[in-house]
CSV table of C-alpha atoms in Angstrom, one decimal:
chain,number,residue,atom,x,y,z
A,232,MET,CA,2.2,6.1,-15.3
A,233,VAL,CA,5.6,6.0,-13.7
A,234,ASP,CA,9.2,7.1,-14.8
A,235,LEU,CA,11.5,4.7,-13.0
A,236,TYR,CA,14.4,5.3,-15.4
A,237,GLY,CA,14.4,9.1,-14.8
A,238,GLN,CA,14.4,8.4,-11.0
A,239,TYR,CA,17.3,5.9,-11.4
A,240,LEU,CA,19.5,8.4,-13.3
A,241,LYS,CA,19.5,10.8,-10.3
A,242,ILE,CA,20.9,8.1,-8.0
A,243,LYS,CA,22.7,6.0,-10.6
A,244,GLU,CA,26.2,6.3,-9.1
A,245,GLU,CA,25.1,5.1,-5.6
A,246,VAL,CA,22.9,2.3,-7.0
A,247,ASP,CA,25.5,1.1,-9.5
A,248,GLY,CA,28.2,1.1,-6.9
A,249,GLY,CA,26.1,-0.8,-4.4
A,250,ILE,CA,25.1,-3.4,-6.9
A,251,ALA,CA,28.8,-3.8,-8.0
A,252,GLU,CA,29.7,-4.3,-4.3
A,253,VAL,CA,27.2,-7.2,-4.1
A,254,LEU,CA,28.4,-8.7,-7.3
A,255,ASN,CA,32.0,-8.6,-6.1
A,256,SER,CA,31.1,-10.2,-2.8
A,257,SER,CA,28.6,-12.7,-4.3
A,258,ALA,CA,26.6,-12.5,-1.1
A,259,PHE,CA,23.3,-12.5,-3.1
A,260,ILE,CA,21.1,-13.8,-0.3
A,261,ASN,CA,21.2,-12.4,3.2
A,262,GLY,CA,24.2,-10.2,2.5
A,263,ALA,CA,25.1,-7.6,5.2
A,264,GLN,CA,23.3,-4.9,3.2
A,265,VAL,CA,19.9,-6.6,3.9
A,266,GLY,CA,20.4,-6.2,7.7
A,267,ARG,CA,21.7,-2.6,7.2
A,268,PHE,CA,18.6,-1.6,5.1
A,269,ALA,CA,16.2,-3.2,7.7
A,270,SER,CA,18.0,-1.3,10.5
A,271,ASN,CA,17.9,2.0,8.5
A,272,LEU,CA,14.2,1.5,7.7
A,273,ALA,CA,13.3,0.8,11.4
A,274,GLU,CA,15.2,3.9,12.5
A,275,LYS,CA,13.5,6.1,9.8
A,276,PHE,CA,10.0,5.1,11.0
A,277,GLY,CA,10.7,4.8,14.7
A,278,CYS,CA,9.9,1.1,14.8
A,279,ARG,CA,11.6,-1.6,17.0
A,280,HIS,CA,11.6,-4.3,14.3
A,281,VAL,CA,11.6,-4.5,10.5
A,282,ILE,CA,11.5,-8.0,9.0
A,283,THR,CA,12.2,-8.0,5.3
A,284,CYS,CA,10.7,-10.5,2.9
A,285,ALA,CA,10.2,-11.3,-0.7
A,286,ASN,CA,7.1,-9.2,-1.5
A,287,GLY,CA,4.2,-7.3,0.1
A,288,THR,CA,1.8,-10.2,-0.2
A,289,ASP,CA,4.2,-12.5,1.7
A,290,ALA,CA,4.4,-9.8,4.4
A,291,LEU,CA,0.6,-10.0,4.9
A,292,GLN,CA,0.6,-13.8,4.9
A,293,ILE,CA,3.5,-13.9,7.4
A,294,ALA,CA,1.8,-11.4,9.7
A,295,LEU,CA,-1.4,-13.5,9.8
A,296,MET,CA,0.6,-16.7,10.4
A,297,ALA,CA,2.5,-15.1,13.2
A,298,LEU,CA,-0.8,-14.1,14.9
A,299,GLY,CA,-1.7,-17.7,15.2
A,300,LEU,CA,-5.1,-17.4,13.5
A,301,ARG,CA,-6.9,-20.7,12.7
A,302,PRO,CA,-9.1,-21.8,9.8
A,303,GLY,CA,-12.6,-20.4,10.2
A,304,ASP,CA,-11.4,-17.2,12.0
A,305,GLU,CA,-12.8,-14.1,10.4
A,306,VAL,CA,-10.6,-11.2,9.2
A,307,ILE,CA,-12.2,-7.9,8.2
A,308,VAL,CA,-10.9,-6.3,5.0
A,309,PRO,CA,-12.1,-3.6,2.7
A,310,ALA,CA,-14.2,-4.7,-0.3
A,311,PHE,CA,-12.5,-2.0,-2.4
A,312,THR,CA,-8.8,-2.8,-2.5
A,313,TYR,CA,-6.1,-4.8,-4.3
A,314,VAL,CA,-6.7,-8.5,-4.0
A,315,ALA,CA,-3.6,-9.3,-2.0
A,316,SER,CA,-5.2,-8.0,1.3
A,317,ALA,CA,-7.9,-10.6,1.1
A,318,GLU,CA,-6.1,-13.3,-0.9
A,319,VAL,CA,-3.8,-14.2,2.0
A,320,ILE,CA,-6.8,-14.5,4.3
A,321,GLY,CA,-8.3,-17.2,2.0
A,322,LEU,CA,-5.0,-18.8,1.4
A,323,LEU,CA,-4.7,-19.6,5.1
A,324,GLY,CA,-8.2,-21.0,5.4
A,325,LEU,CA,-9.5,-17.9,7.2
A,326,THR,CA,-12.7,-16.2,6.3
A,327,PRO,CA,-12.5,-12.7,4.6
A,328,VAL,CA,-15.2,-10.4,5.8
A,329,LEU,CA,-15.7,-7.7,3.2
A,330,ALA,CA,-16.6,-4.3,4.6
A,331,ASP,CA,-17.5,-1.1,2.8
A,332,VAL,CA,-15.3,2.0,2.5
A,333,ASP,CA,-15.7,5.7,2.6
A,334,CYS,CA,-16.3,7.3,-0.8
A,335,GLU,CA,-14.3,10.4,0.0
A,336,THR,CA,-11.1,8.8,1.3
A,337,PHE,CA,-11.4,5.3,-0.4
A,338,ASN,CA,-10.6,3.7,3.0
A,339,ILE,CA,-12.2,1.4,5.5
A,340,THR,CA,-13.6,3.2,8.6
A,341,ALA,CA,-14.1,2.2,12.2
A,342,GLU,CA,-17.9,2.4,11.7
A,343,SER,CA,-17.8,-0.2,8.8
A,344,ILE,CA,-15.4,-2.4,10.8
A,345,GLU,CA,-17.7,-2.5,13.8
A,346,LYS,CA,-20.7,-3.4,11.7
A,347,ALA,CA,-18.8,-6.4,10.4
A,348,ILE,CA,-17.6,-7.8,13.8
A,349,THR,CA,-19.0,-11.2,14.9
A,350,PRO,CA,-17.9,-13.6,17.7
A,351,ARG,CA,-15.5,-15.2,15.2
A,352,THR,CA,-13.7,-12.0,14.2
A,353,ARG,CA,-10.0,-12.1,15.2
A,354,ALA,CA,-8.3,-9.4,13.1
A,355,VAL,CA,-8.8,-6.5,10.7
A,356,ILE,CA,-6.6,-5.3,7.8
A,357,PRO,CA,-7.0,-1.6,7.2
A,358,VAL,CA,-5.6,-0.7,3.8
A,359,HIS,CA,-4.1,2.8,3.4
A,360,LEU,CA,-5.2,3.1,-0.2
A,361,TYR,CA,-3.6,5.3,-2.9
A,362,GLY,CA,-1.3,7.0,-0.3
A,363,GLN,CA,-3.8,8.2,2.2
A,364,PRO,CA,-3.9,6.6,5.7
A,365,CYS,CA,-7.0,5.3,7.3
A,366,ASN,CA,-8.2,7.1,10.5
A,367,MET,CA,-6.2,4.8,12.8
A,368,GLU,CA,-7.1,6.2,16.2
A,369,PRO,CA,-10.8,5.0,16.2
A,370,VAL,CA,-9.7,1.7,14.5
A,371,MET,CA,-7.2,1.0,17.3
A,372,ALA,CA,-9.8,1.9,19.9
A,373,LEU,CA,-12.2,-0.5,18.3
A,374,ALA,CA,-9.6,-3.2,18.2
A,375,ALA,CA,-8.9,-2.8,21.9
A,376,LYS,CA,-12.6,-2.9,22.7
A,377,TYR,CA,-13.2,-6.2,20.8
A,378,GLY,CA,-9.8,-7.8,21.3
A,379,LEU,CA,-8.8,-7.7,17.7
A,380,TYR,CA,-5.4,-7.8,16.0
A,381,VAL,CA,-4.7,-5.0,13.5
A,382,VAL,CA,-2.5,-5.7,10.4
A,383,GLU,CA,-2.0,-2.5,8.4
A,384,ASP,CA,-1.6,-2.9,4.7
A,385,ASN,CA,0.8,0.0,4.0
A,386,ALA,CA,1.9,-1.0,0.5
A,387,GLN,CA,0.7,2.2,-1.0
A,388,SER,CA,1.3,4.7,1.8
A,389,LEU,CA,4.9,4.4,3.1
A,390,GLY,CA,5.9,7.7,4.6
A,391,SER,CA,2.4,9.0,5.3
A,392,GLU,CA,1.7,10.1,8.9
A,393,CYS,CA,-1.3,9.6,11.1
A,394,ARG,CA,-2.4,12.3,13.5
A,395,PHE,CA,-4.0,11.6,16.9
A,396,SER,CA,-6.2,13.6,19.2
A,397,ASP,CA,-3.4,14.1,21.8
A,398,GLY,CA,-1.4,16.0,19.1
A,399,GLY,CA,1.0,13.0,18.5
A,400,THR,CA,1.8,11.5,15.1
A,401,LYS,CA,2.9,8.1,13.9
A,402,TYR,CA,3.8,6.8,10.5
A,403,SER,CA,1.2,4.6,8.9
A,404,GLY,CA,2.3,1.0,9.1
A,405,THR,CA,3.7,1.4,12.6
A,406,ILE,CA,0.5,1.6,14.6
A,407,GLY,CA,-1.1,-1.9,14.5
A,408,HIS,CA,0.3,-5.2,15.7
A,409,PHE,CA,1.9,-5.5,12.3
A,410,GLY,CA,2.4,-3.1,9.4
A,411,CYS,CA,3.1,-4.6,6.0
A,412,THR,CA,4.5,-3.0,2.9
A,413,SER,CA,5.6,-3.7,-0.6
A,414,PHE,CA,8.7,-2.6,-2.5
A,415,PHE,CA,7.3,-3.3,-6.0
A,416,PRO,CA,9.1,-0.9,-8.4
A,417,SER,CA,6.3,1.6,-8.8
A,418,LYS,CA,5.7,2.1,-5.0
A,419,ASN,CA,6.7,5.2,-3.2
A,420,LEU,CA,9.8,3.3,-2.1
A,421,GLY,CA,10.4,0.7,-4.8
A,422,CYS,CA,13.2,-1.7,-5.7
A,423,TYR,CA,14.2,-3.1,-9.0
A,424,GLY,CA,12.3,-6.4,-8.6
A,425,ASP,CA,10.1,-7.7,-5.8
A,426,GLY,CA,10.4,-7.0,-2.1
A,427,GLY,CA,8.5,-6.4,1.1
A,428,ALA,CA,8.7,-5.9,4.8
A,429,LEU,CA,6.8,-6.2,8.1
A,430,PHE,CA,7.0,-3.6,10.9
A,431,THR,CA,6.2,-4.3,14.5
A,432,ASP,CA,7.1,-3.1,18.0
A,433,ASP,CA,6.3,-6.5,19.6
A,434,ASP,CA,9.4,-8.5,20.3
A,435,ALA,CA,7.7,-11.9,20.4
A,436,LEU,CA,5.8,-11.2,17.1
A,437,ALA,CA,8.9,-10.0,15.4
A,438,GLN,CA,10.8,-13.2,16.4
A,439,LYS,CA,8.0,-15.4,15.2
A,440,ALA,CA,7.7,-13.5,11.9
A,441,ARG,CA,11.4,-13.9,11.3
A,442,MET,CA,11.1,-17.6,11.9
A,443,ILE,CA,8.1,-18.0,9.6
A,444,ALA,CA,9.9,-16.1,6.8
A,445,ASN,CA,12.9,-18.4,7.2
A,446,HIS,CA,11.3,-21.9,7.0
A,447,GLY,CA,10.2,-21.8,10.7
A,448,GLN,CA,13.7,-21.8,12.0
A,449,ARG,CA,15.9,-19.8,14.3
A,450,ILE,CA,18.8,-22.1,14.1
A,451,LYS,CA,19.7,-23.5,10.6
A,452,TYR,CA,18.1,-26.8,9.9
A,453,HIS,CA,16.2,-26.8,13.2
A,454,HIS,CA,12.5,-26.1,12.2
A,455,GLU,CA,10.3,-25.2,15.2
A,456,ILE,CA,7.2,-24.2,13.3
A,457,ILE,CA,5.8,-24.4,9.8
A,458,GLY,CA,7.1,-21.4,7.8
A,459,CYS,CA,7.8,-20.3,4.3
A,460,ASN,CA,10.7,-19.1,2.2
A,461,SER,CA,10.5,-15.3,1.8
A,462,ARG,CA,13.6,-13.2,1.5
A,463,LEU,CA,14.6,-9.8,0.3
A,464,ASP,CA,17.7,-10.4,-1.9
A,465,THR,CA,20.8,-8.3,-1.3
A,466,ILE,CA,20.7,-6.4,-4.6
A,467,GLN,CA,17.2,-5.2,-3.8
A,468,ALA,CA,18.3,-4.1,-0.3
A,469,VAL,CA,21.1,-2.0,-1.8
A,470,VAL,CA,18.7,-0.3,-4.2
A,471,LEU,CA,16.2,0.3,-1.4
A,472,ASP,CA,18.8,1.7,1.0
A,473,ALA,CA,19.9,4.2,-1.7
A,474,LYS,CA,16.3,5.3,-2.3
A,475,LEU,CA,15.4,5.4,1.4
A,476,LYS,CA,17.6,8.5,1.8
A,477,HIS,CA,15.3,10.3,-0.8
A,478,LEU,CA,11.9,9.0,0.4
A,479,ASP,CA,10.8,12.3,1.9
A,480,GLU,CA,12.0,14.1,-1.3
A,481,TYR,CA,10.1,11.6,-3.4
A,482,ASN,CA,6.9,12.0,-1.4
A,483,GLY,CA,7.3,15.8,-1.5
A,484,ALA,CA,7.5,15.7,-5.3
A,485,ARG,CA,4.3,13.6,-5.4
A,486,ARG,CA,2.5,16.0,-3.1
A,487,ALA,CA,3.6,18.9,-5.2
A,488,ALA,CA,2.4,17.2,-8.4
A,489,ALA,CA,-0.9,16.5,-6.7
A,490,ARG,CA,-1.4,20.1,-5.7
A,491,TYR,CA,-0.8,21.1,-9.4
A,492,TYR,CA,-3.4,18.7,-10.6
A,493,THR,CA,-5.9,19.8,-8.0
A,494,GLU,CA,-5.4,23.5,-8.8
A,495,ALA,CA,-5.7,22.9,-12.5
A,496,LEU,CA,-8.7,20.5,-12.5
A,497,GLY,CA,-10.6,21.9,-9.6
A,498,GLU,CA,-13.2,23.7,-11.7
A,499,VAL,CA,-13.8,20.9,-14.2
A,500,GLU,CA,-17.4,19.8,-14.2
A,501,GLY,CA,-18.0,16.1,-13.9
A,502,LEU,CA,-14.8,15.3,-11.9
A,503,GLU,CA,-14.3,14.8,-8.2
A,504,LEU,CA,-10.7,15.1,-7.1
A,505,PRO,CA,-9.0,13.4,-4.2
A,506,LYS,CA,-9.4,15.0,-0.8
A,507,GLU,CA,-6.9,15.0,2.0
A,508,ALA,CA,-8.3,13.9,5.4
A,509,GLU,CA,-7.4,15.9,8.5
A,510,TRP,CA,-6.1,12.8,10.3
A,511,GLY,CA,-3.1,12.2,8.1
A,512,THR,CA,-0.8,13.2,5.3
A,513,HIS,CA,-1.4,11.9,1.8
A,514,VAL,CA,1.7,10.7,-0.1
A,515,TYR,CA,-0.1,10.1,-3.4
A,516,HIS,CA,1.0,6.7,-4.5
A,517,GLN,CA,-1.8,7.4,-7.0
A,518,TYR,CA,-3.7,10.5,-8.0
A,519,THR,CA,-7.2,9.0,-8.3
A,520,ILE,CA,-10.1,11.1,-9.7
A,521,LYS,CA,-13.8,10.1,-9.8
A,522,VAL,CA,-15.5,10.5,-13.1
A,523,LYS,CA,-19.3,11.1,-12.8
A,524,GLU,CA,-22.3,10.2,-14.9
A,525,GLY,CA,-20.9,7.0,-16.3
A,526,ARG,CA,-18.2,8.7,-18.4
A,527,ARG,CA,-15.1,7.1,-16.8
A,528,ASP,CA,-14.4,4.6,-19.5
A,529,ALA,CA,-15.0,7.2,-22.2
A,530,LEU,CA,-12.4,9.5,-20.6
A,531,LYS,CA,-9.9,6.7,-20.3
A,532,GLU,CA,-10.3,6.0,-24.1
A,533,HIS,CA,-10.0,9.7,-24.9
A,534,LEU,CA,-6.8,10.0,-23.0
A,535,ALA,CA,-5.3,6.8,-24.6
A,536,LYS,CA,-5.9,8.4,-28.0
A,537,GLU,CA,-3.9,11.4,-26.9
A,538,GLY,CA,-1.1,9.2,-25.7
A,539,ILE,CA,-1.9,9.7,-22.0
A,540,PRO,CA,-1.9,6.6,-19.8
A,541,SER,CA,-4.4,6.0,-17.1
A,542,MET,CA,-5.4,3.0,-14.9
A,543,ILE,CA,-8.5,1.8,-13.2
A,544,TYR,CA,-7.6,0.7,-9.6
A,545,TYR,CA,-9.8,-1.3,-9.3
A,546,PRO,CA,-12.5,-2.4,-11.8
A,547,LEU,CA,-14.2,-5.0,-9.6
A,548,PRO,CA,-14.9,-5.0,-5.8
A,549,LEU,CA,-13.7,-8.1,-4.0
A,550,HIS,CA,-17.2,-9.4,-3.4
A,551,ARG,CA,-17.6,-9.7,-7.2
A,552,GLN,CA,-14.3,-11.5,-7.8
A,553,GLN,CA,-14.9,-15.1,-8.6
A,554,ALA,CA,-12.2,-16.2,-6.2
A,555,PHE,CA,-14.1,-14.9,-3.2
A,556,LEU,CA,-17.7,-15.8,-4.1
A,557,SER,CA,-17.7,-19.0,-2.0
A,558,ILE,CA,-15.3,-18.1,0.8
A,559,ALA,CA,-16.0,-14.5,1.8
A,560,ARG,CA,-18.7,-12.9,3.8
A,561,LYS,CA,-20.2,-9.6,2.9
A,562,SER,CA,-20.9,-7.0,5.6
A,563,GLY,CA,-23.8,-4.8,4.5
A,564,ASP,CA,-24.6,-3.6,1.0
A,565,LEU,CA,-21.1,-2.4,0.0
A,566,HIS,CA,-22.6,0.4,-2.0
A,567,ALA,CA,-19.5,2.6,-1.8
A,568,ALA,CA,-17.2,-0.1,-3.1
A,569,GLU,CA,-19.6,-0.8,-6.0
A,570,ARG,CA,-19.8,2.9,-6.9
A,571,LEU,CA,-16.1,3.5,-6.7
A,572,CYS,CA,-15.3,0.7,-9.1
A,573,GLY,CA,-17.4,2.4,-11.7
A,574,GLU,CA,-15.9,5.9,-11.2
A,575,VAL,CA,-12.2,5.8,-10.2
A,576,LEU,CA,-9.5,6.6,-12.7
A,577,SER,CA,-5.8,7.1,-11.8
A,578,ILE,CA,-3.7,9.5,-13.9
A,579,PRO,CA,0.1,9.6,-14.0
A,580,MET,CA,1.7,10.2,-10.7
A,581,HIS,CA,5.4,9.8,-10.0
A,582,THR,CA,8.5,11.6,-8.8
A,583,GLU,CA,9.7,12.7,-12.2
A,584,LEU,CA,6.5,14.6,-13.4
A,585,THR,CA,7.3,18.0,-14.9
A,586,VAL,CA,4.9,20.9,-15.3
A,587,GLU,CA,5.0,20.3,-19.1
A,588,ILE,CA,4.0,16.6,-18.7
A,589,GLN,CA,1.2,17.6,-16.3
A,590,GLN,CA,-0.1,20.3,-18.6
A,591,LYS,CA,-0.5,17.7,-21.4
A,592,ILE,CA,-2.4,15.4,-19.1
A,593,ILE,CA,-4.6,18.3,-17.7
A,594,GLY,CA,-5.2,19.5,-21.3
A,595,GLY,CA,-6.4,16.1,-22.3
A,596,ILE,CA,-8.8,15.9,-19.5
A,597,ARG,CA,-10.1,19.4,-20.0
A,598,ASP,CA,-10.6,18.8,-23.7
A,599,PHE,CA,-12.8,15.8,-22.9
A,600,PHE,CA,-15.1,17.8,-20.7
A,601,LYS,CA,-15.5,20.8,-23.1
């Protein structure tokens, strides 16, 4: 599904040199390279503050803690997404409200958010799934209308851009009160372990998030609020800083591979290919097809026999996950989330895909539908 070794070989000299520098200094935690990477990341995305942390799930939790939400407050989240987006809501004693998504883009919409709003709603977490951003302009307008916080889950879409009706653009993850991302190795910008970050333009929220991530302290051993321990280590910062210079190139390679897939599979009966929405750029963290007529699992099995990996992201909607049965509230019938869980299949997508590799994958898919 991903070729991290091939990607590493192209930046080996810089990565190895940076890691050696950390080893020689032995500043493994909070070394100067962590601050340098955070500064470079903020500059790249035109954001005032980047707060690094241990992983993307922590980033979401820290964001909700910094917003001062209280047990019983409701947070709207898509029913079709990775568990982390809703997990942190439950972890803090908040109520996840599960809203449906759009079958074409896989993302939550302003319409489904508005249907889920009650007097107890305090925040919404739009998830930019598979590399395609949500339509953020109507989401932000809705948040302003109802006085809601917006925490973008941008773990899969770093580098995608959102377009607005005035002609302007902003990177996904830099639009809401917070944007949160993950640096898990397979992400568009991934490290060699775990890592994450928060983005915000709000000075007060940035200061609070930094304190929360550092045991609730601004001054060492002076703990003003309850926090947690969530840090990006120095070696991971070095790896990420080396890769950040290539992020546009990496995303370009993913988009080129996606175009090749789309051109080659466009006429295959029984498949629905990913569509790019007009309000943003897709950076293809995943290339996710929809397999019709209940044949998804059979296609997956066929590909496995041909030595072609594939993954189902995700086989169960959140409202059917046992962890949420007693703590979440459903908004509506969630038909789209149900349907997608039975149809989606992600095929290999990464920066090192060659035409030869893609031809084998495409051939395997075409053979199944003959």
